[in-house]
PDB file of C-alpha atoms and ligand atoms in Angstrom:
ATOM      1  CA  MET A1378     -52.113   4.043 -12.987  1.00  0.00           C
ATOM      2  CA  GLN A1379     -52.757   7.269 -14.868  1.00  0.00           C
ATOM      3  CA  PRO A1380     -50.574  10.355 -14.208  1.00  0.00           C
ATOM      4  CA  ARG A1381     -52.687  13.408 -13.316  1.00  0.00           C
ATOM      5  CA  PRO A1382     -51.254  16.813 -14.340  1.00  0.00           C
ATOM      6  CA  LEU A1383     -50.256  18.988 -11.383  1.00  0.00           C
ATOM      7  CA  ILE A1384     -48.134  21.625 -13.146  1.00  0.00           C
ATOM      8  CA  ARG A1385     -48.637  22.148 -16.857  1.00  0.00           C
ATOM      9  CA  ALA A1386     -45.733  22.422 -19.290  1.00  0.00           C
ATOM     10  CA  SER A1387     -46.788  25.987 -20.150  1.00  0.00           C
ATOM     11  CA  ALA A1388     -46.513  27.046 -16.499  1.00  0.00           C
ATOM     12  CA  ILE A1389     -43.127  25.314 -16.236  1.00  0.00           C
ATOM     13  CA  ARG A1390     -41.902  27.212 -19.316  1.00  0.00           C
ATOM     14  CA  ARG A1391     -42.947  30.551 -17.814  1.00  0.00           C
ATOM     15  CA  ARG A1392     -41.336  29.799 -14.463  1.00  0.00           C
ATOM     16  CA  VAL A1393     -38.106  28.565 -16.054  1.00  0.00           C
ATOM     17  CA  ALA A1394     -37.904  31.813 -18.033  1.00  0.00           C
ATOM     18  CA  GLN A1395     -38.303  33.801 -14.779  1.00  0.00           C
ATOM     19  CA  LEU A1396     -35.644  31.728 -13.033  1.00  0.00           C
ATOM     20  CA  GLY A1397     -33.350  32.231 -16.010  1.00  0.00           C
ATOM     21  CA  SER A1398     -33.711  36.013 -15.685  1.00  0.00           C
ATOM     22  CA  GLU A1399     -33.150  35.932 -11.928  1.00  0.00           C
ATOM     23  CA  LEU A1400     -30.043  33.778 -12.301  1.00  0.00           C
ATOM     24  CA  SER A1401     -28.709  35.991 -15.082  1.00  0.00           C
ATOM     25  CA  ARG A1402     -28.963  38.993 -12.765  1.00  0.00           C
ATOM     26  CA  ALA A1403     -27.528  37.152  -9.752  1.00  0.00           C
ATOM     27  CA  TYR A1404     -24.503  35.867 -11.689  1.00  0.00           C
ATOM     28  CA  ALA A1405     -23.958  38.876 -13.956  1.00  0.00           C
ATOM     29  CA  GLY A1406     -20.258  39.304 -14.726  1.00  0.00           C
ATOM     30  CA  ARG A1407     -19.421  35.821 -13.469  1.00  0.00           C
ATOM     31  CA  SER A1408     -19.127  32.475 -15.243  1.00  0.00           C
ATOM     32  CA  PRO A1409     -20.998  29.993 -13.056  1.00  0.00           C
ATOM     33  CA  LEU A1410     -20.752  26.266 -13.454  1.00  0.00           C
ATOM     34  CA  MET A1411     -24.171  24.634 -13.582  1.00  0.00           C
ATOM     35  CA  LEU A1412     -23.869  21.170 -12.024  1.00  0.00           C
ATOM     36  CA  ALA A1413     -26.910  19.142 -13.083  1.00  0.00           C
ATOM     37  CA  LEU A1414     -27.723  16.063 -11.019  1.00  0.00           C
ATOM     38  CA  MET A1415     -28.470  13.130 -13.266  1.00  0.00           C
ATOM     39  CA  ASP A1416     -30.739  11.581 -14.212  1.00  0.00           C
ATOM     40  CA  GLY A1417     -33.614  13.569 -12.745  1.00  0.00           C
ATOM     41  CA  ALA A1418     -32.386  17.063 -13.636  1.00  0.00           C
ATOM     42  CA  PHE A1419     -31.812  16.388 -17.334  1.00  0.00           C
ATOM     43  CA  CYS A1420     -34.987  18.124 -18.445  1.00  0.00           C
ATOM     44  CA  PHE A1421     -34.899  21.109 -16.077  1.00  0.00           C
ATOM     45  CA  ALA A1422     -31.173  21.709 -16.613  1.00  0.00           C
ATOM     46  CA  ALA A1423     -31.585  21.614 -20.396  1.00  0.00           C
ATOM     47  CA  ASP A1424     -34.362  24.209 -20.224  1.00  0.00           C
ATOM     48  CA  LEU A1425     -32.809  26.360 -17.495  1.00  0.00           C
ATOM     49  CA  SER A1426     -29.375  26.533 -19.116  1.00  0.00           C
ATOM     50  CA  ARG A1427     -30.992  27.875 -22.275  1.00  0.00           C
ATOM     51  CA  ALA A1428     -33.027  30.436 -20.296  1.00  0.00           C
ATOM     52  CA  VAL A1429     -29.900  31.915 -18.700  1.00  0.00           C
ATOM     53  CA  ALA A1430     -28.208  34.746 -20.549  1.00  0.00           C
ATOM     54  CA  LEU A1431     -24.642  34.283 -19.337  1.00  0.00           C
ATOM     55  CA  PRO A1432     -22.048  33.846 -22.087  1.00  0.00           C
ATOM     56  CA  GLY A1433     -19.544  32.221 -19.727  1.00  0.00           C
ATOM     57  CA  LEU A1434     -21.924  29.581 -18.325  1.00  0.00           C
ATOM     58  CA  GLU A1435     -20.446  26.086 -18.045  1.00  0.00           C
ATOM     59  CA  LEU A1436     -22.434  22.888 -17.690  1.00  0.00           C
ATOM     60  CA  ALA A1437     -21.353  19.722 -15.936  1.00  0.00           C
ATOM     61  CA  PHE A1438     -23.265  16.613 -14.931  1.00  0.00           C
ATOM     62  CA  LEU A1439     -23.072  14.510 -11.814  1.00  0.00           C
ATOM     63  CA  ARG A1440     -24.670  11.100 -11.532  1.00  0.00           C
ATOM     64  CA  VAL A1441     -26.410  10.838  -8.167  1.00  0.00           C
ATOM     65  CA  ARG A1442     -28.559   8.002  -6.975  1.00  0.00           C
ATOM     66  CA  SER A1443     -30.610   7.841  -3.825  1.00  0.00           C
ATOM     67  CA  TYR A1444     -31.878   4.410  -3.017  1.00  0.00           C
ATOM     68  CA  ARG A1445     -34.876   4.132  -0.800  1.00  0.00           C
ATOM     69  CA  GLY A1446     -36.320   0.730  -0.039  1.00  0.00           C
ATOM     70  CA  THR A1447     -39.502   0.784   1.981  1.00  0.00           C
ATOM     71  CA  ALA A1448     -37.556   0.558   5.243  1.00  0.00           C
ATOM     72  CA  SER A1449     -34.187   2.159   4.434  1.00  0.00           C
ATOM     73  CA  SER A1450     -33.539   5.697   5.570  1.00  0.00           C
ATOM     74  CA  GLY A1451     -31.947   6.800   2.320  1.00  0.00           C
ATOM     75  CA  GLU A1452     -28.395   6.590   1.057  1.00  0.00           C
ATOM     76  CA  VAL A1453     -26.821   8.967  -1.434  1.00  0.00           C
ATOM     77  CA  ARG A1454     -24.212   7.733  -3.900  1.00  0.00           C
ATOM     78  CA  MET A1455     -22.501   9.994  -6.375  1.00  0.00           C
ATOM     79  CA  ASP A1456     -19.898   9.645  -9.084  1.00  0.00           C
ATOM     80  CA  GLY A1457     -16.633  11.574  -8.884  1.00  0.00           C
ATOM     81  CA  LEU A1458     -16.992  15.357  -8.931  1.00  0.00           C
ATOM     82  CA  PRO A1459     -15.423  17.398 -11.731  1.00  0.00           C
ATOM     83  CA  ASP A1460     -12.718  19.925 -10.760  1.00  0.00           C
ATOM     84  CA  LEU A1461     -14.600  22.670  -8.909  1.00  0.00           C
ATOM     85  CA  ALA A1462     -11.778  24.636  -7.286  1.00  0.00           C
ATOM     86  CA  GLY A1463     -12.531  28.367  -7.470  1.00  0.00           C
ATOM     87  CA  GLU A1464     -15.815  27.860  -9.340  1.00  0.00           C
ATOM     88  CA  HIS A1465     -19.176  29.493  -8.666  1.00  0.00           C
ATOM     89  CA  VAL A1466     -21.223  26.289  -8.620  1.00  0.00           C
ATOM     90  CA  LEU A1467     -24.978  26.277  -9.166  1.00  0.00           C
ATOM     91  CA  ILE A1468     -26.328  22.825  -8.309  1.00  0.00           C
ATOM     92  CA  VAL A1469     -29.474  22.050 -10.322  1.00  0.00           C
ATOM     93  CA  ASP A1470     -31.868  19.242  -9.431  1.00  0.00           C
ATOM     94  CA  ASP A1471     -35.403  18.135 -10.170  1.00  0.00           C
ATOM     95  CA  ILE A1472     -36.766  18.104  -6.624  1.00  0.00           C
ATOM     96  CA  LEU A1473     -35.870  18.896  -3.035  1.00  0.00           C
ATOM     97  CA  ASP A1474     -37.635  16.168  -1.087  1.00  0.00           C
ATOM     98  CA  SER A1475     -36.040  14.825   2.118  1.00  0.00           C
ATOM     99  CA  GLY A1476     -33.099  17.134   1.330  1.00  0.00           C
ATOM    100  CA  ARG A1477     -30.509  14.369   1.846  1.00  0.00           C
ATOM    101  CA  THR A1478     -29.285  14.349  -1.745  1.00  0.00           C
ATOM    102  CA  LEU A1479     -28.758  18.079  -1.927  1.00  0.00           C
ATOM    103  CA  ALA A1480     -27.172  18.264   1.536  1.00  0.00           C
ATOM    104  CA  ALA A1481     -24.667  15.578   0.486  1.00  0.00           C
ATOM    105  CA  VAL A1482     -23.915  17.126  -2.907  1.00  0.00           C
ATOM    106  CA  ARG A1483     -23.624  20.614  -1.457  1.00  0.00           C
ATOM    107  CA  ALA A1484     -21.160  19.415   1.191  1.00  0.00           C
ATOM    108  CA  ALA A1485     -19.088  17.595  -1.464  1.00  0.00           C
ATOM    109  CA  VAL A1486     -19.002  20.684  -3.701  1.00  0.00           C
ATOM    110  CA  GLU A1487     -17.883  22.861  -0.777  1.00  0.00           C
ATOM    111  CA  ALA A1488     -15.204  20.314   0.154  1.00  0.00           C
ATOM    112  CA  ALA A1489     -13.984  20.391  -3.475  1.00  0.00           C
ATOM    113  CA  GLY A1490     -13.005  24.040  -3.021  1.00  0.00           C
ATOM    114  CA  ALA A1491     -15.821  25.843  -4.857  1.00  0.00           C
ATOM    115  CA  GLU A1492     -15.730  29.635  -4.509  1.00  0.00           C
ATOM    116  CA  SER A1493     -19.507  29.753  -3.999  1.00  0.00           C
ATOM    117  CA  VAL A1494     -22.323  27.189  -3.956  1.00  0.00           C
ATOM    118  CA  ALA A1495     -26.034  27.722  -4.603  1.00  0.00           C
ATOM    119  CA  VAL A1496     -28.909  25.336  -5.292  1.00  0.00           C
ATOM    120  CA  CYS A1497     -31.735  25.654  -7.804  1.00  0.00           C
ATOM    121  CA  VAL A1498     -34.555  23.103  -7.941  1.00  0.00           C
ATOM    122  CA  LEU A1499     -37.624  22.814 -10.112  1.00  0.00           C
ATOM    123  CA  LEU A1500     -39.760  21.436  -7.269  1.00  0.00           C
ATOM    124  CA  ASP A1501     -39.767  21.655  -3.490  1.00  0.00           C
ATOM    125  CA  LYS A1502     -41.719  19.186  -1.350  1.00  0.00           C
ATOM    126  CA  PRO A1503     -41.160  20.723   2.120  1.00  0.00           C
ATOM    127  CA  ALA A1504     -43.472  18.274   3.904  1.00  0.00           C
ATOM    128  CA  ARG A1505     -40.864  15.503   3.602  1.00  0.00           C
ATOM    129  CA  ARG A1506     -37.749  17.319   4.776  1.00  0.00           C
ATOM    130  CA  VAL A1507     -35.532  15.540   7.336  1.00  0.00           C
ATOM    131  CA  PRO A1508     -33.474  17.431   9.936  1.00  0.00           C
ATOM    132  CA  ASP A1509     -30.121  16.599   8.311  1.00  0.00           C
ATOM    133  CA  GLY A1510     -31.366  17.434   4.824  1.00  0.00           C
ATOM    134  CA  LEU A1511     -30.867  20.722   2.982  1.00  0.00           C
ATOM    135  CA  ALA A1512     -33.477  23.045   4.505  1.00  0.00           C
ATOM    136  CA  ARG A1513     -34.138  25.180   1.452  1.00  0.00           C
ATOM    137  CA  ALA A1514     -32.928  25.871  -2.059  1.00  0.00           C
ATOM    138  CA  ASP A1515     -31.679  29.286  -3.144  1.00  0.00           C
ATOM    139  CA  TRP A1516     -34.029  29.183  -6.136  1.00  0.00           C
ATOM    140  CA  THR A1517     -37.234  27.120  -6.381  1.00  0.00           C
ATOM    141  CA  GLY A1518     -39.562  26.704  -9.337  1.00  0.00           C
ATOM    142  CA  PHE A1519     -42.666  25.422  -7.545  1.00  0.00           C
ATOM    143  CA  THR A1520     -43.547  24.292  -4.045  1.00  0.00           C
ATOM    144  CA  ILE A1521     -45.729  21.181  -4.183  1.00  0.00           C
ATOM    145  CA  PRO A1522     -47.781  19.168  -1.686  1.00  0.00           C
ATOM    146  CA  ASP A1523     -46.671  15.790  -0.323  1.00  0.00           C
ATOM    147  CA  ALA A1524     -47.412  13.665  -3.398  1.00  0.00           C
ATOM    148  CA  PHE A1525     -45.327  11.406  -5.606  1.00  0.00           C
ATOM    149  CA  VAL A1526     -44.769  13.214  -8.893  1.00  0.00           C
ATOM    150  CA  VAL A1527     -43.398  12.196 -12.271  1.00  0.00           C
ATOM    151  CA  GLY A1528     -42.632  13.955 -15.531  1.00  0.00           C
ATOM    152  CA  CYS A1529     -40.225  16.705 -16.555  1.00  0.00           C
ATOM    153  CA  GLY A1530     -37.333  14.428 -15.569  1.00  0.00           C
ATOM    154  CA  LEU A1531     -38.891  12.734 -12.533  1.00  0.00           C
ATOM    155  CA  ASP A1532     -39.441   9.000 -12.782  1.00  0.00           C
ATOM    156  CA  LEU A1533     -40.910   5.920 -11.241  1.00  0.00           C
ATOM    157  CA  ASP A1534     -38.682   2.948 -12.065  1.00  0.00           C
ATOM    158  CA  GLY A1535     -37.293   4.814 -15.053  1.00  0.00           C
ATOM    159  CA  ARG A1536     -40.754   5.546 -16.474  1.00  0.00           C
ATOM    160  CA  TRP A1537     -42.604   8.817 -17.091  1.00  0.00           C
ATOM    161  CA  ARG A1538     -39.540  11.063 -17.221  1.00  0.00           C
ATOM    162  CA  HIS A1539     -40.503  12.357 -20.652  1.00  0.00           C
ATOM    163  CA  LEU A1540     -43.933  13.717 -19.681  1.00  0.00           C
ATOM    164  CA  PRO A1541     -44.036  17.479 -20.410  1.00  0.00           C
ATOM    165  CA  ASP A1542     -46.262  18.192 -17.367  1.00  0.00           C
ATOM    166  CA  VAL A1543     -45.356  17.424 -13.760  1.00  0.00           C
ATOM    167  CA  CYS A1544     -47.980  14.825 -12.830  1.00  0.00           C
ATOM    168  CA  VAL A1545     -49.165  13.109  -9.671  1.00  0.00           C
ATOM    169  CA  LEU A1546     -49.288   9.331  -9.484  1.00  0.00           C
ATOM    170  CA  ASP A1547     -52.189   8.629  -7.163  1.00  0.00           C
ATOM    171  CA  GLU A1548     -51.843   4.862  -6.877  1.00  0.00           C
ATOM    172  CA  LEU A1549     -48.316   3.750  -6.181  1.00  0.00           C
ATOM    173  CA  PRO A1550     -47.129   0.158  -6.315  1.00  0.00           C
ATOM    174  CA  PRO A1551     -45.984  -1.154  -2.893  1.00  0.00           C
ATOM    175  CA  GLU A1552     -42.250  -0.822  -3.732  1.00  0.00           C
ATOM    176  CA  THR A1553     -41.566   2.699  -4.916  1.00  0.00           C
ATOM    177  CA  GLY A1554     -38.470   2.663  -7.078  1.00  0.00           C
ATOM    178  CA  MET A1555     -37.433   6.138  -8.135  1.00  0.00           C
ATOM    179  CA  ARG A1556     -33.889   6.196  -9.391  1.00  0.00           C
ATOM    180  CA  GLY A1557     -33.026   9.843  -8.715  1.00  0.00           C
TER     181      GLY A1557
HETATM  182  P1  IMP B 658     -34.145  13.740  -1.539  1.00  0.00           P
HETATM  183  O1  IMP B 658     -35.135  12.948  -0.735  1.00  0.00           O
HETATM  184  O2  IMP B 658     -34.346  15.219  -1.346  1.00  0.00           O
HETATM  185  O3  IMP B 658     -32.747  13.287  -1.258  1.00  0.00           O
HETATM  186  O4  IMP B 658     -34.455  13.449  -3.065  1.00  0.00           O
HETATM  187  C1  IMP B 658     -33.723  12.500  -3.751  1.00  0.00           C
HETATM  188  C2  IMP B 658     -34.181  12.288  -5.152  1.00  0.00           C
HETATM  189  O5  IMP B 658     -35.359  11.508  -5.097  1.00  0.00           O
HETATM  190  C3  IMP B 658     -34.553  13.497  -5.987  1.00  0.00           C
HETATM  191  O6  IMP B 658     -33.462  14.101  -6.616  1.00  0.00           O
HETATM  192  C4  IMP B 658     -35.475  12.864  -7.004  1.00  0.00           C
HETATM  193  O7  IMP B 658     -34.714  12.372  -8.088  1.00  0.00           O
HETATM  194  C5  IMP B 658     -36.100  11.738  -6.229  1.00  0.00           C
HETATM  195  N1  IMP B 658     -37.479  12.084  -5.814  1.00  0.00           N
HETATM  196  C6  IMP B 658     -37.891  12.669  -4.688  1.00  0.00           C
HETATM  197  N2  IMP B 658     -39.233  12.851  -4.686  1.00  0.00           N
HETATM  198  C7  IMP B 658     -39.660  12.347  -5.860  1.00  0.00           C
HETATM  199  C8  IMP B 658     -40.958  12.253  -6.480  1.00  0.00           C
HETATM  200  O8  IMP B 658     -42.016  12.675  -5.972  1.00  0.00           O
HETATM  201  N3  IMP B 658     -40.983  11.651  -7.706  1.00  0.00           N
HETATM  202  C9  IMP B 658     -39.870  11.176  -8.327  1.00  0.00           C
HETATM  203  N4  IMP B 658     -38.645  11.274  -7.809  1.00  0.00           N
HETATM  204  C10 IMP B 658     -38.540  11.851  -6.581  1.00  0.00           C
HETATM  205 MG1   MG B 659     -32.686  13.299  -8.497  1.00  0.00          MG
END
């Protein structure tokens, strides 16, 4: 099972720099709180936070797991949220797939009293969206086809997260075990 590069690290670097500029303009004069969804967003959030020129930026991390057995419809579990009352929260994740994770996190952030909520993802896989999932992110790095990808934070059973490129795994084992 050999990962095949889909988006090269150099292209990711360029896109992250663009997103950093766009976010810096959008949040100019404010001190947003970047809420990175762990574990998958560790790579993207590390790069994106350093591409944003906002002196007041805060970073927080939220452990989110979505378990998907072959038959289950998907269940989102998250740790306790930090205090978000009055904050401009920018949720950062690796990928918008079914949209369930980001719909659940977004709703929880709103319920926690955030002043504003926006979502930024590295990847968008629109082919797999479900009706109750988040329809679209406010900022997207790349839109990708319906393939299972690893690298740049994305895993299969905890493997491949460290790959600098986003890669496609063509042959998947029967039980797909991404950990989120
Ligand atoms: P959701 O289906 O939009 O709720 O996505 C849930 C989580 O599944 C994402 O945050 C990722 O961590 C993970 N995920 C979705 N698609 C892929 C993929 O192609 N490779 C690895 N992880 C994925
Ligand atoms: Mg994830």
